[in-house]
CSV table of N, CA and C in Angstrom, one decimal:
chain,number,residue,atom,x,y,z
A,1194,MET,N,-4.2,-15.6,-1.1
A,1194,MET,CA,-4.9,-15.4,-2.4
A,1194,MET,C,-4.7,-16.6,-3.3
A,1195,LYS,N,-5.7,-17.0,-4.1
A,1195,LYS,CA,-5.5,-18.1,-5.0
A,1195,LYS,C,-4.6,-17.9,-6.2
A,1196,THR,N,-4.8,-16.8,-6.8
A,1196,THR,CA,-3.9,-16.4,-7.9
A,1196,THR,C,-3.6,-14.9,-7.8
A,1197,ASN,N,-2.6,-14.4,-8.5
A,1197,ASN,CA,-2.2,-13.0,-8.4
A,1197,ASN,C,-3.3,-12.1,-9.1
A,1198,GLU,N,-4.2,-12.7,-9.9
A,1198,GLU,CA,-5.2,-11.9,-10.6
A,1198,GLU,C,-6.4,-11.7,-9.8
A,1199,GLU,N,-6.7,-12.6,-8.8
A,1199,GLU,CA,-7.9,-12.5,-8.0
A,1199,GLU,C,-7.9,-11.4,-7.0
A,1200,ILE,N,-9.1,-10.9,-6.7
A,1200,ILE,CA,-9.2,-9.9,-5.7
A,1200,ILE,C,-9.8,-10.6,-4.5
A,1201,GLN,N,-9.2,-10.4,-3.3
A,1201,GLN,CA,-9.6,-11.0,-2.1
A,1201,GLN,C,-10.3,-9.9,-1.3
A,1202,ILE,N,-11.4,-10.2,-0.7
A,1202,ILE,CA,-12.2,-9.3,0.2
A,1202,ILE,C,-12.1,-9.9,1.6
A,1203,LEU,N,-11.6,-9.1,2.5
A,1203,LEU,CA,-11.6,-9.7,3.9
A,1203,LEU,C,-11.8,-8.6,4.9
A,1204,ARG,N,-12.4,-9.1,6.0
A,1204,ARG,CA,-12.6,-8.2,7.2
A,1204,ARG,C,-11.4,-8.2,8.1
A,1205,LEU,N,-10.9,-7.0,8.4
A,1205,LEU,CA,-9.7,-6.9,9.2
A,1205,LEU,C,-10.0,-7.3,10.7
A,1206,GLY,N,-9.0,-7.9,11.3
A,1206,GLY,CA,-9.0,-8.2,12.7
A,1206,GLY,C,-7.9,-7.4,13.4
A,1207,ASP,N,-7.8,-7.6,14.7
A,1207,ASP,CA,-6.9,-6.8,15.5
A,1207,ASP,C,-5.4,-7.2,15.2
A,1208,SER,N,-5.2,-8.2,14.4
A,1208,SER,CA,-3.8,-8.6,14.0
A,1208,SER,C,-3.5,-8.0,12.6
A,1209,ASP,N,-4.4,-7.2,12.0
A,1209,ASP,CA,-4.2,-6.7,10.7
A,1209,ASP,C,-3.9,-5.2,10.7
A,1210,LEU,N,-3.1,-4.7,11.7
A,1210,LEU,CA,-2.9,-3.3,11.8
A,1210,LEU,C,-2.3,-2.7,10.5
A,1211,GLU,N,-1.3,-3.4,10.0
A,1211,GLU,CA,-0.6,-2.8,8.8
A,1211,GLU,C,-1.6,-2.6,7.6
A,1212,LEU,N,-2.5,-3.6,7.4
A,1212,LEU,CA,-3.5,-3.5,6.4
A,1212,LEU,C,-4.4,-2.3,6.7
A,1213,PHE,N,-4.8,-2.2,7.9
A,1213,PHE,CA,-5.7,-1.1,8.3
A,1213,PHE,C,-5.0,0.3,8.0
A,1214,ILE,N,-3.7,0.4,8.3
A,1214,ILE,CA,-3.0,1.6,8.0
A,1214,ILE,C,-3.0,1.9,6.5
A,1215,LYS,N,-2.8,0.8,5.7
A,1215,LYS,CA,-2.8,1.0,4.3
A,1215,LYS,C,-4.2,1.4,3.8
A,1216,LEU,N,-5.2,0.9,4.4
A,1216,LEU,CA,-6.6,1.3,4.1
A,1216,LEU,C,-6.8,2.8,4.4
A,1217,VAL,N,-6.3,3.3,5.5
A,1217,VAL,CA,-6.5,4.7,5.8
A,1217,VAL,C,-5.7,5.6,4.9
A,1218,GLU,N,-4.5,5.1,4.5
A,1218,GLU,CA,-3.7,5.8,3.5
A,1218,GLU,C,-4.4,5.8,2.2
A,1219,LEU,N,-5.1,4.8,1.8
A,1219,LEU,CA,-5.9,4.7,0.6
A,1219,LEU,C,-7.0,5.8,0.6
A,1220,PHE,N,-7.7,5.8,1.8
A,1220,PHE,CA,-8.7,6.9,1.9
A,1220,PHE,C,-8.2,8.3,1.7
A,1221,ASN,N,-7.0,8.5,2.3
A,1221,ASN,CA,-6.4,9.8,2.2
A,1221,ASN,C,-6.1,10.1,0.7
A,1222,GLU,N,-5.5,9.1,0.0
A,1222,GLU,CA,-5.2,9.3,-1.4
A,1222,GLU,C,-6.4,9.5,-2.3
A,1223,VAL,N,-7.4,8.6,-2.1
A,1223,VAL,CA,-8.6,8.7,-3.0
A,1223,VAL,C,-9.4,10.0,-2.7
A,1224,PHE,N,-9.6,10.3,-1.5
A,1224,PHE,CA,-10.4,11.5,-1.1
A,1224,PHE,C,-9.6,12.8,-1.2
A,1225,ASP,N,-8.3,12.7,-1.5
A,1225,ASP,CA,-7.4,13.8,-1.6
A,1225,ASP,C,-7.4,14.7,-0.4
A,1226,GLU,N,-7.5,14.0,0.7
A,1226,GLU,CA,-7.5,14.7,2.1
A,1226,GLU,C,-6.5,14.0,2.9
A,1227,TYR,N,-5.4,14.6,3.1
A,1227,TYR,CA,-4.3,14.0,3.8
A,1227,TYR,C,-4.3,14.3,5.2
A,1228,HIS,N,-5.1,13.4,5.9
A,1228,HIS,CA,-5.2,13.5,7.4
A,1228,HIS,C,-4.1,12.7,8.0
A,1229,THR,N,-3.8,13.1,9.2
A,1229,THR,CA,-2.9,12.2,10.0
A,1229,THR,C,-3.6,10.9,10.3
A,1230,ILE,N,-2.8,9.9,10.7
A,1230,ILE,CA,-3.4,8.6,11.0
A,1230,ILE,C,-3.3,8.5,12.5
A,1231,ALA,N,-4.4,8.0,13.2
A,1231,ALA,CA,-4.4,7.8,14.6
A,1231,ALA,C,-3.2,6.9,15.1
A,1232,SER,N,-2.9,6.9,16.3
A,1232,SER,CA,-1.9,6.1,16.9
A,1232,SER,C,-2.2,4.6,16.6
A,1233,LYS,N,-1.1,3.8,16.6
A,1233,LYS,CA,-1.3,2.3,16.4
A,1233,LYS,C,-2.1,1.7,17.5
A,1234,ASN,N,-1.9,2.2,18.7
A,1234,ASN,CA,-2.7,1.7,19.8
A,1234,ASN,C,-4.2,1.9,19.6
A,1235,HIS,N,-4.5,3.1,19.2
A,1235,HIS,CA,-5.9,3.5,18.9
A,1235,HIS,C,-6.5,2.6,17.8
A,1236,LEU,N,-5.7,2.4,16.7
A,1236,LEU,CA,-6.2,1.7,15.6
A,1236,LEU,C,-6.5,0.2,16.0
A,1237,VAL,N,-5.6,-0.4,16.8
A,1237,VAL,CA,-5.8,-1.7,17.3
A,1237,VAL,C,-7.0,-1.8,18.1
A,1238,ARG,N,-7.2,-0.9,19.0
A,1238,ARG,CA,-8.4,-0.9,19.9
A,1238,ARG,C,-9.7,-0.8,19.0
A,1239,LEU,N,-9.6,0.0,17.9
A,1239,LEU,CA,-10.8,0.1,17.0
A,1239,LEU,C,-11.0,-1.3,16.3
A,1240,LEU,N,-10.0,-1.9,15.9
A,1240,LEU,CA,-10.1,-3.2,15.2
A,1240,LEU,C,-10.6,-4.3,16.2
A,1241,GLN,N,-10.4,-4.1,17.4
A,1241,GLN,CA,-10.9,-5.1,18.4
A,1241,GLN,C,-12.4,-5.0,18.7
A,1242,LYS,N,-13.0,-3.9,18.3
A,1242,LYS,CA,-14.4,-3.6,18.6
A,1242,LYS,C,-15.3,-4.4,17.6
A,1243,SER,N,-16.2,-5.2,18.1
A,1243,SER,CA,-17.0,-6.1,17.3
A,1243,SER,C,-17.9,-5.2,16.4
A,1244,GLU,N,-18.3,-4.0,16.8
A,1244,GLU,CA,-19.2,-3.2,16.1
A,1244,GLU,C,-18.5,-2.4,15.0
A,1245,PHE,N,-17.2,-2.5,14.9
A,1245,PHE,CA,-16.4,-1.8,13.9
A,1245,PHE,C,-16.0,-2.8,12.7
A,1246,TYR,N,-16.2,-2.4,11.5
A,1246,TYR,CA,-15.9,-3.2,10.4
A,1246,TYR,C,-14.8,-2.5,9.5
A,1247,GLY,N,-13.7,-3.1,9.3
A,1247,GLY,CA,-12.7,-2.6,8.3
A,1247,GLY,C,-12.6,-3.7,7.3
A,1248,VAL,N,-13.0,-3.4,6.1
A,1248,VAL,CA,-13.0,-4.4,5.0
A,1248,VAL,C,-12.1,-4.0,3.9
A,1249,VAL,N,-11.2,-4.8,3.4
A,1249,VAL,CA,-10.3,-4.4,2.3
A,1249,VAL,C,-10.5,-5.4,1.1
A,1250,ALA,N,-10.2,-4.8,0.0
A,1250,ALA,CA,-10.0,-5.5,-1.3
A,1250,ALA,C,-8.5,-5.5,-1.6
A,1251,ILE,N,-8.0,-6.7,-1.8
A,1251,ILE,CA,-6.6,-6.9,-2.0
A,1251,ILE,C,-6.3,-7.6,-3.3
A,1252,LYS,N,-5.4,-7.0,-4.1
A,1252,LYS,CA,-5.0,-7.7,-5.4
A,1252,LYS,C,-3.5,-7.6,-5.5
A,1253,ASN,N,-2.9,-8.7,-5.8
A,1253,ASN,CA,-1.4,-8.8,-5.9
A,1253,ASN,C,-0.8,-8.2,-4.6
A,1254,ASP,N,-1.3,-8.5,-3.4
A,1254,ASP,CA,-0.8,-8.1,-2.1
A,1254,ASP,C,-0.9,-6.6,-1.9
A,1255,ILE,N,-1.7,-5.9,-2.7
A,1255,ILE,CA,-1.9,-4.4,-2.6
A,1255,ILE,C,-3.4,-4.1,-2.2
A,1256,VAL,N,-3.6,-3.2,-1.2
A,1256,VAL,CA,-4.9,-2.8,-0.9
A,1256,VAL,C,-5.4,-1.9,-2.0
A,1257,ILE,N,-6.4,-2.3,-2.8
A,1257,ILE,CA,-6.9,-1.5,-3.9
A,1257,ILE,C,-8.2,-0.9,-3.6
A,1258,GLY,N,-8.8,-1.2,-2.4
A,1258,GLY,CA,-10.1,-0.6,-2.0
A,1258,GLY,C,-10.4,-1.1,-0.6
A,1259,GLY,N,-11.5,-0.5,-0.1
A,1259,GLY,CA,-11.9,-0.9,1.2
A,1259,GLY,C,-13.0,0.0,1.8
A,1260,LEU,N,-13.5,-0.4,2.9
A,1260,LEU,CA,-14.5,0.4,3.6
A,1260,LEU,C,-14.4,0.3,5.1
A,1261,THR,N,-15.0,1.2,5.8
A,1261,THR,CA,-15.1,1.1,7.2
A,1261,THR,C,-16.6,1.3,7.5
A,1262,ALA,N,-17.1,0.6,8.5
A,1262,ALA,CA,-18.5,0.7,8.8
A,1262,ALA,C,-18.7,0.5,10.3
A,1263,TYR,N,-19.8,0.9,10.9
A,1263,TYR,CA,-20.1,0.8,12.3
A,1263,TYR,C,-21.5,0.2,12.4
A,1264,GLU,N,-21.6,-0.8,13.3
A,1264,GLU,CA,-22.9,-1.4,13.6
A,1264,GLU,C,-23.6,-0.7,14.7
A,1265,PHE,N,-24.8,-0.4,14.5
A,1265,PHE,CA,-25.6,0.3,15.5
A,1265,PHE,C,-26.7,-0.7,16.0
A,1266,GLN,N,-26.8,-0.9,17.3
A,1266,GLN,CA,-27.9,-1.7,17.8
A,1266,GLN,C,-29.2,-0.9,17.9
A,1267,LYS,N,-30.3,-1.5,17.4
A,1267,LYS,CA,-31.5,-0.8,17.5
A,1267,LYS,C,-32.3,-1.2,18.7
A,1268,TYR,N,-33.3,-0.4,19.0
A,1268,TYR,CA,-34.1,-0.7,20.2
A,1268,TYR,C,-35.6,-1.0,19.9
A,1269,TYR,N,-35.9,-0.9,18.6
A,1269,TYR,CA,-37.3,-1.3,18.2
A,1269,TYR,C,-37.4,-2.7,17.8
A,1270,THR,N,-36.2,-3.3,17.6
A,1270,THR,CA,-36.1,-4.7,17.1
A,1270,THR,C,-34.7,-5.2,17.6
A,1271,ASP,N,-34.6,-6.5,17.5
A,1271,ASP,CA,-33.3,-7.2,17.9
A,1271,ASP,C,-32.3,-7.1,16.7
A,1272,LYS,N,-32.7,-6.6,15.6
A,1272,LYS,CA,-31.8,-6.4,14.5
A,1272,LYS,C,-31.0,-5.1,14.6
A,1273,SER,N,-29.9,-5.0,13.8
A,1273,SER,CA,-29.1,-3.8,13.9
A,1273,SER,C,-29.0,-3.2,12.5
A,1274,GLU,N,-28.3,-2.0,12.5
A,1274,GLU,CA,-28.1,-1.3,11.2
A,1274,GLU,C,-26.6,-1.2,11.1
A,1275,LEU,N,-26.1,-1.1,9.8
A,1275,LEU,CA,-24.7,-0.9,9.6
A,1275,LEU,C,-24.5,0.4,8.8
A,1276,TYR,N,-23.7,1.3,9.3
A,1276,TYR,CA,-23.4,2.6,8.6
A,1276,TYR,C,-22.1,2.5,8.0
A,1277,ILE,N,-22.0,2.7,6.7
A,1277,ILE,CA,-20.7,2.7,6.0
A,1277,ILE,C,-20.2,4.2,6.2
A,1278,TYR,N,-19.1,4.2,6.8
A,1278,TYR,CA,-18.4,5.5,7.2
A,1278,TYR,C,-17.6,6.0,6.0
A,1279,ASP,N,-16.7,5.2,5.5
A,1279,ASP,CA,-15.9,5.5,4.3
A,1279,ASP,C,-15.8,4.3,3.4
A,1280,ILE,N,-15.8,4.6,2.1
A,1280,ILE,CA,-15.5,3.5,1.1
A,1280,ILE,C,-14.8,4.2,0.0
A,1281,ALA,N,-13.7,3.5,-0.5
A,1281,ALA,CA,-12.9,4.0,-1.6
A,1281,ALA,C,-12.3,2.9,-2.3
A,1282,VAL,N,-12.0,3.1,-3.6
A,1282,VAL,CA,-11.3,2.2,-4.5
A,1282,VAL,C,-10.3,3.0,-5.3
A,1283,LYS,N,-9.1,2.5,-5.4
A,1283,LYS,CA,-8.1,3.2,-6.2
A,1283,LYS,C,-8.6,3.5,-7.6
A,1284,ALA,N,-8.3,4.6,-8.2
A,1284,ALA,CA,-8.8,5.1,-9.4
A,1284,ALA,C,-8.6,4.1,-10.5
A,1285,ALA,N,-7.4,3.4,-10.6
A,1285,ALA,CA,-7.1,2.4,-11.6
A,1285,ALA,C,-8.1,1.2,-11.6
A,1286,PHE,N,-8.9,1.1,-10.5
A,1286,PHE,CA,-9.8,-0.1,-10.4
A,1286,PHE,C,-11.3,0.4,-10.4
A,1287,HIS,N,-11.5,1.6,-10.7
A,1287,HIS,CA,-12.9,2.1,-10.8
A,1287,HIS,C,-13.6,1.3,-11.9
A,1288,ASN,N,-14.9,1.2,-11.7
A,1288,ASN,CA,-15.8,0.6,-12.7
A,1288,ASN,C,-15.4,-0.9,-13.0
A,1289,GLN,N,-14.9,-1.6,-12.0
A,1289,GLN,CA,-14.5,-3.0,-12.2
A,1289,GLN,C,-15.2,-3.8,-11.1
A,1290,GLY,N,-16.2,-3.2,-10.4
A,1290,GLY,CA,-17.0,-4.0,-9.5
A,1290,GLY,C,-16.4,-4.1,-8.1
A,1291,VAL,N,-15.3,-3.5,-7.8
A,1291,VAL,CA,-14.7,-3.6,-6.5
A,1291,VAL,C,-15.5,-3.0,-5.4
A,1292,GLY,N,-16.1,-1.8,-5.6
A,1292,GLY,CA,-16.9,-1.2,-4.6
A,1292,GLY,C,-18.2,-2.0,-4.3
A,1293,LYS,N,-18.8,-2.6,-5.4
A,1293,LYS,CA,-20.0,-3.4,-5.2
A,1293,LYS,C,-19.6,-4.7,-4.4
A,1294,ARG,N,-18.4,-5.3,-4.7
A,1294,ARG,CA,-18.0,-6.5,-4.0
A,1294,ARG,C,-17.8,-6.2,-2.5
A,1295,LEU,N,-17.3,-5.0,-2.2
A,1295,LEU,CA,-17.1,-4.7,-0.8
A,1295,LEU,C,-18.5,-4.6,-0.1
A,1296,ILE,N,-19.4,-3.9,-0.7
A,1296,ILE,CA,-20.7,-3.8,-0.1
A,1296,ILE,C,-21.5,-5.1,-0.1
A,1297,ASN,N,-21.3,-5.9,-1.1
A,1297,ASN,CA,-21.9,-7.3,-1.1
A,1297,ASN,C,-21.3,-8.1,0.0
A,1298,TYR,N,-20.1,-7.9,0.3
A,1298,TYR,CA,-19.5,-8.7,1.4
A,1298,TYR,C,-20.2,-8.3,2.7
A,1299,LEU,N,-20.5,-7.1,2.9
A,1299,LEU,CA,-21.3,-6.7,4.1
A,1299,LEU,C,-22.7,-7.3,4.1
A,1300,LYS,N,-23.4,-7.2,2.9
A,1300,LYS,CA,-24.7,-7.7,2.8
A,1300,LYS,C,-24.8,-9.2,3.1
A,1301,ASN,N,-23.8,-9.9,2.6
A,1301,ASN,CA,-23.9,-11.4,2.7
A,1301,ASN,C,-23.3,-12.0,3.9
A,1302,SER,N,-22.7,-11.2,4.8
A,1302,SER,CA,-21.9,-11.9,5.9
A,1302,SER,C,-22.4,-11.4,7.3
A,1303,HIS,N,-23.4,-10.7,7.4
A,1303,HIS,CA,-23.8,-10.2,8.7
A,1303,HIS,C,-25.2,-10.5,9.1
A,1304,ILE,N,-25.4,-11.7,9.7
A,1304,ILE,CA,-26.7,-12.1,10.2
A,1304,ILE,C,-27.1,-11.1,11.3
A,1305,GLY,N,-28.3,-10.6,11.3
A,1305,GLY,CA,-28.8,-9.7,12.3
A,1305,GLY,C,-28.8,-8.3,11.9
A,1306,VAL,N,-28.1,-8.0,10.8
A,1306,VAL,CA,-28.1,-6.6,10.3
A,1306,VAL,C,-29.3,-6.5,9.3
A,1307,GLU,N,-30.2,-5.5,9.7
A,1307,GLU,CA,-31.4,-5.4,8.9
A,1307,GLU,C,-31.2,-4.3,7.8
A,1308,THR,N,-30.4,-3.3,8.0
A,1308,THR,CA,-30.3,-2.2,7.1
A,1308,THR,C,-28.8,-1.8,7.0
A,1309,ILE,N,-28.3,-1.5,5.8
A,1309,ILE,CA,-27.0,-0.9,5.6
A,1309,ILE,C,-27.3,0.5,5.0
A,1310,PHE,N,-26.7,1.5,5.5
A,1310,PHE,CA,-26.9,2.9,5.0
A,1310,PHE,C,-25.6,3.6,4.9
A,1311,VAL,N,-25.6,4.7,4.0
A,1311,VAL,CA,-24.4,5.4,3.8
A,1311,VAL,C,-24.8,6.9,3.4
A,1312,ASP,N,-24.0,7.8,3.7
A,1312,ASP,CA,-24.2,9.2,3.3
A,1312,ASP,C,-23.4,9.5,2.1
A,1313,ALA,N,-23.9,10.4,1.2
A,1313,ALA,CA,-23.1,10.9,0.1
A,1313,ALA,C,-23.5,12.4,-0.1
A,1314,HIS,N,-22.5,13.2,-0.3
A,1314,HIS,CA,-22.7,14.6,-0.6
A,1314,HIS,C,-23.4,14.7,-2.0
A,1315,SER,N,-24.4,15.5,-2.1
A,1315,SER,CA,-25.2,15.6,-3.4
A,1315,SER,C,-24.3,16.0,-4.5
A,1316,GLU,N,-23.3,16.9,-4.3
A,1316,GLU,CA,-22.4,17.4,-5.3
A,1316,GLU,C,-21.3,16.3,-5.8
A,1317,ASP,N,-21.2,15.2,-5.0
A,1317,ASP,CA,-20.3,14.1,-5.4
A,1317,ASP,C,-21.1,13.2,-6.3
A,1318,VAL,N,-21.2,13.6,-7.6
A,1318,VAL,CA,-22.0,12.9,-8.6
A,1318,VAL,C,-21.6,11.5,-8.7
A,1319,GLN,N,-20.3,11.2,-8.8
A,1319,GLN,CA,-19.8,9.9,-8.9
A,1319,GLN,C,-20.3,8.9,-7.8
A,1320,ALA,N,-20.2,9.4,-6.6
A,1320,ALA,CA,-20.6,8.6,-5.4
A,1320,ALA,C,-22.1,8.4,-5.5
A,1321,VAL,N,-22.9,9.4,-5.8
A,1321,VAL,CA,-24.3,9.3,-5.8
A,1321,VAL,C,-24.7,8.2,-6.9
A,1322,LYS,N,-24.1,8.3,-8.0
A,1322,LYS,CA,-24.4,7.3,-9.1
A,1322,LYS,C,-24.1,5.9,-8.6
A,1323,PHE,N,-22.9,5.8,-8.0
A,1323,PHE,CA,-22.5,4.5,-7.5
A,1323,PHE,C,-23.5,3.9,-6.5
A,1324,TYR,N,-23.9,4.7,-5.5
A,1324,TYR,CA,-24.8,4.3,-4.5
A,1324,TYR,C,-26.2,4.0,-5.1
A,1325,GLU,N,-26.7,4.8,-6.1
A,1325,GLU,CA,-27.9,4.5,-6.7
A,1325,GLU,C,-27.9,3.2,-7.5
A,1326,SER,N,-26.8,2.9,-8.1
A,1326,SER,CA,-26.6,1.6,-8.8
A,1326,SER,C,-26.5,0.4,-7.9
A,1327,THR,N,-26.1,0.7,-6.7
A,1327,THR,CA,-25.9,-0.4,-5.7
A,1327,THR,C,-27.1,-0.6,-4.8
A,1328,PHE,N,-27.6,0.5,-4.3
A,1328,PHE,CA,-28.7,0.5,-3.3
A,1328,PHE,C,-30.1,0.8,-3.9
A,1329,GLY,N,-30.1,1.5,-5.0
A,1329,GLY,CA,-31.4,2.1,-5.5
A,1329,GLY,C,-31.5,3.5,-5.2
A,1330,PRO,N,-32.6,4.1,-5.4
A,1330,PRO,CA,-32.8,5.6,-5.1
A,1330,PRO,C,-32.5,5.9,-3.6
A,1331,GLY,N,-31.9,7.0,-3.4
A,1331,GLY,CA,-31.6,7.5,-2.1
A,1331,GLY,C,-32.7,8.4,-1.6
A,1332,GLU,N,-32.6,8.9,-0.4
A,1332,GLU,CA,-33.5,9.8,0.2
A,1332,GLU,C,-32.8,11.1,0.6
A,1333,LYS,N,-33.5,12.2,0.5
A,1333,LYS,CA,-32.8,13.4,0.8
A,1333,LYS,C,-33.0,13.7,2.3
A,1334,VAL,N,-31.8,13.9,3.0
A,1334,VAL,CA,-31.8,14.2,4.4
A,1334,VAL,C,-30.9,15.4,4.7
A,1335,HIS,N,-31.0,15.9,5.8
A,1335,HIS,CA,-30.0,17.0,6.3
A,1335,HIS,C,-29.1,16.3,7.3
A,1336,HIS,N,-27.9,16.6,7.1
A,1336,HIS,CA,-26.9,16.0,8.0
A,1336,HIS,C,-26.2,17.2,8.8
A,1337,PHE,N,-26.2,17.1,10.1
A,1337,PHE,CA,-25.7,18.2,10.9
A,1337,PHE,C,-24.5,17.7,11.7
A,1338,THR,N,-23.5,18.5,11.8
A,1338,THR,CA,-22.3,18.2,12.5
A,1338,THR,C,-22.0,19.2,13.6
A,1339,PHE,N,-21.7,18.7,14.8
A,1339,PHE,CA,-21.4,19.6,15.9
A,1339,PHE,C,-20.1,19.3,16.4
A,1340,ASP,N,-19.1,20.1,16.3
A,1340,ASP,CA,-17.8,19.9,16.9
A,1340,ASP,C,-17.8,20.1,18.4
A,1341,THR,N,-17.2,19.2,19.1
A,1341,THR,CA,-17.2,19.3,20.6
A,1341,THR,C,-15.9,19.7,21.1
A,1342,ILE,N,-14.9,19.8,20.2
A,1342,ILE,CA,-13.6,20.3,20.7
A,1342,ILE,C,-13.3,21.6,19.9
A,1343,SER,N,-13.0,22.6,20.6
A,1343,SER,CA,-12.7,23.9,19.9
A,1343,SER,C,-11.3,23.8,19.3
A,1344,PRO,N,-11.1,24.5,18.1
A,1344,PRO,CA,-9.8,24.4,17.4
A,1344,PRO,C,-8.6,24.7,18.3
A,1345,LYS,N,-8.8,25.6,19.3
A,1345,LYS,CA,-7.6,25.9,20.2
A,1345,LYS,C,-7.2,24.7,21.0
A,1346,ASN,N,-8.1,23.8,21.4
A,1346,ASN,CA,-7.8,22.7,22.3
A,1346,ASN,C,-7.4,21.4,21.5
A,1347,SER,N,-7.5,21.4,20.2
A,1347,SER,CA,-7.2,20.2,19.5
A,1347,SER,C,-5.8,20.1,19.1
């Protein structure tokens, strides 16, 4: 980093395991959902996948925000889509442009990506307002989830 006051945005690589763990811990904190973290071997394998994006915002050597995204190859065109799976910023840094900088990093650094999209729960008013200010009006869709592992076997 150039100075202690600057925010650095960077895409994680397979040598950035500890930063990735800090990002997952940040998601747990911000979403108030304390999930376990996958094994280090699994996380490294994920970071090695070219279609996976882990992007962090760092200030004073602390992960203050970040996102994860997956690139989907399309079959109607040679271009691809990018799906933002999670995005979060520490509460102390809300409304300071960190989230927009993370998304702009994706917008500006991925040749061949035609579309970036993200889901937001309608009742999460803060997220919906953020995405509207960043992407413009959303569209109403139904999202269905089918668990393939029964609770007994997990």
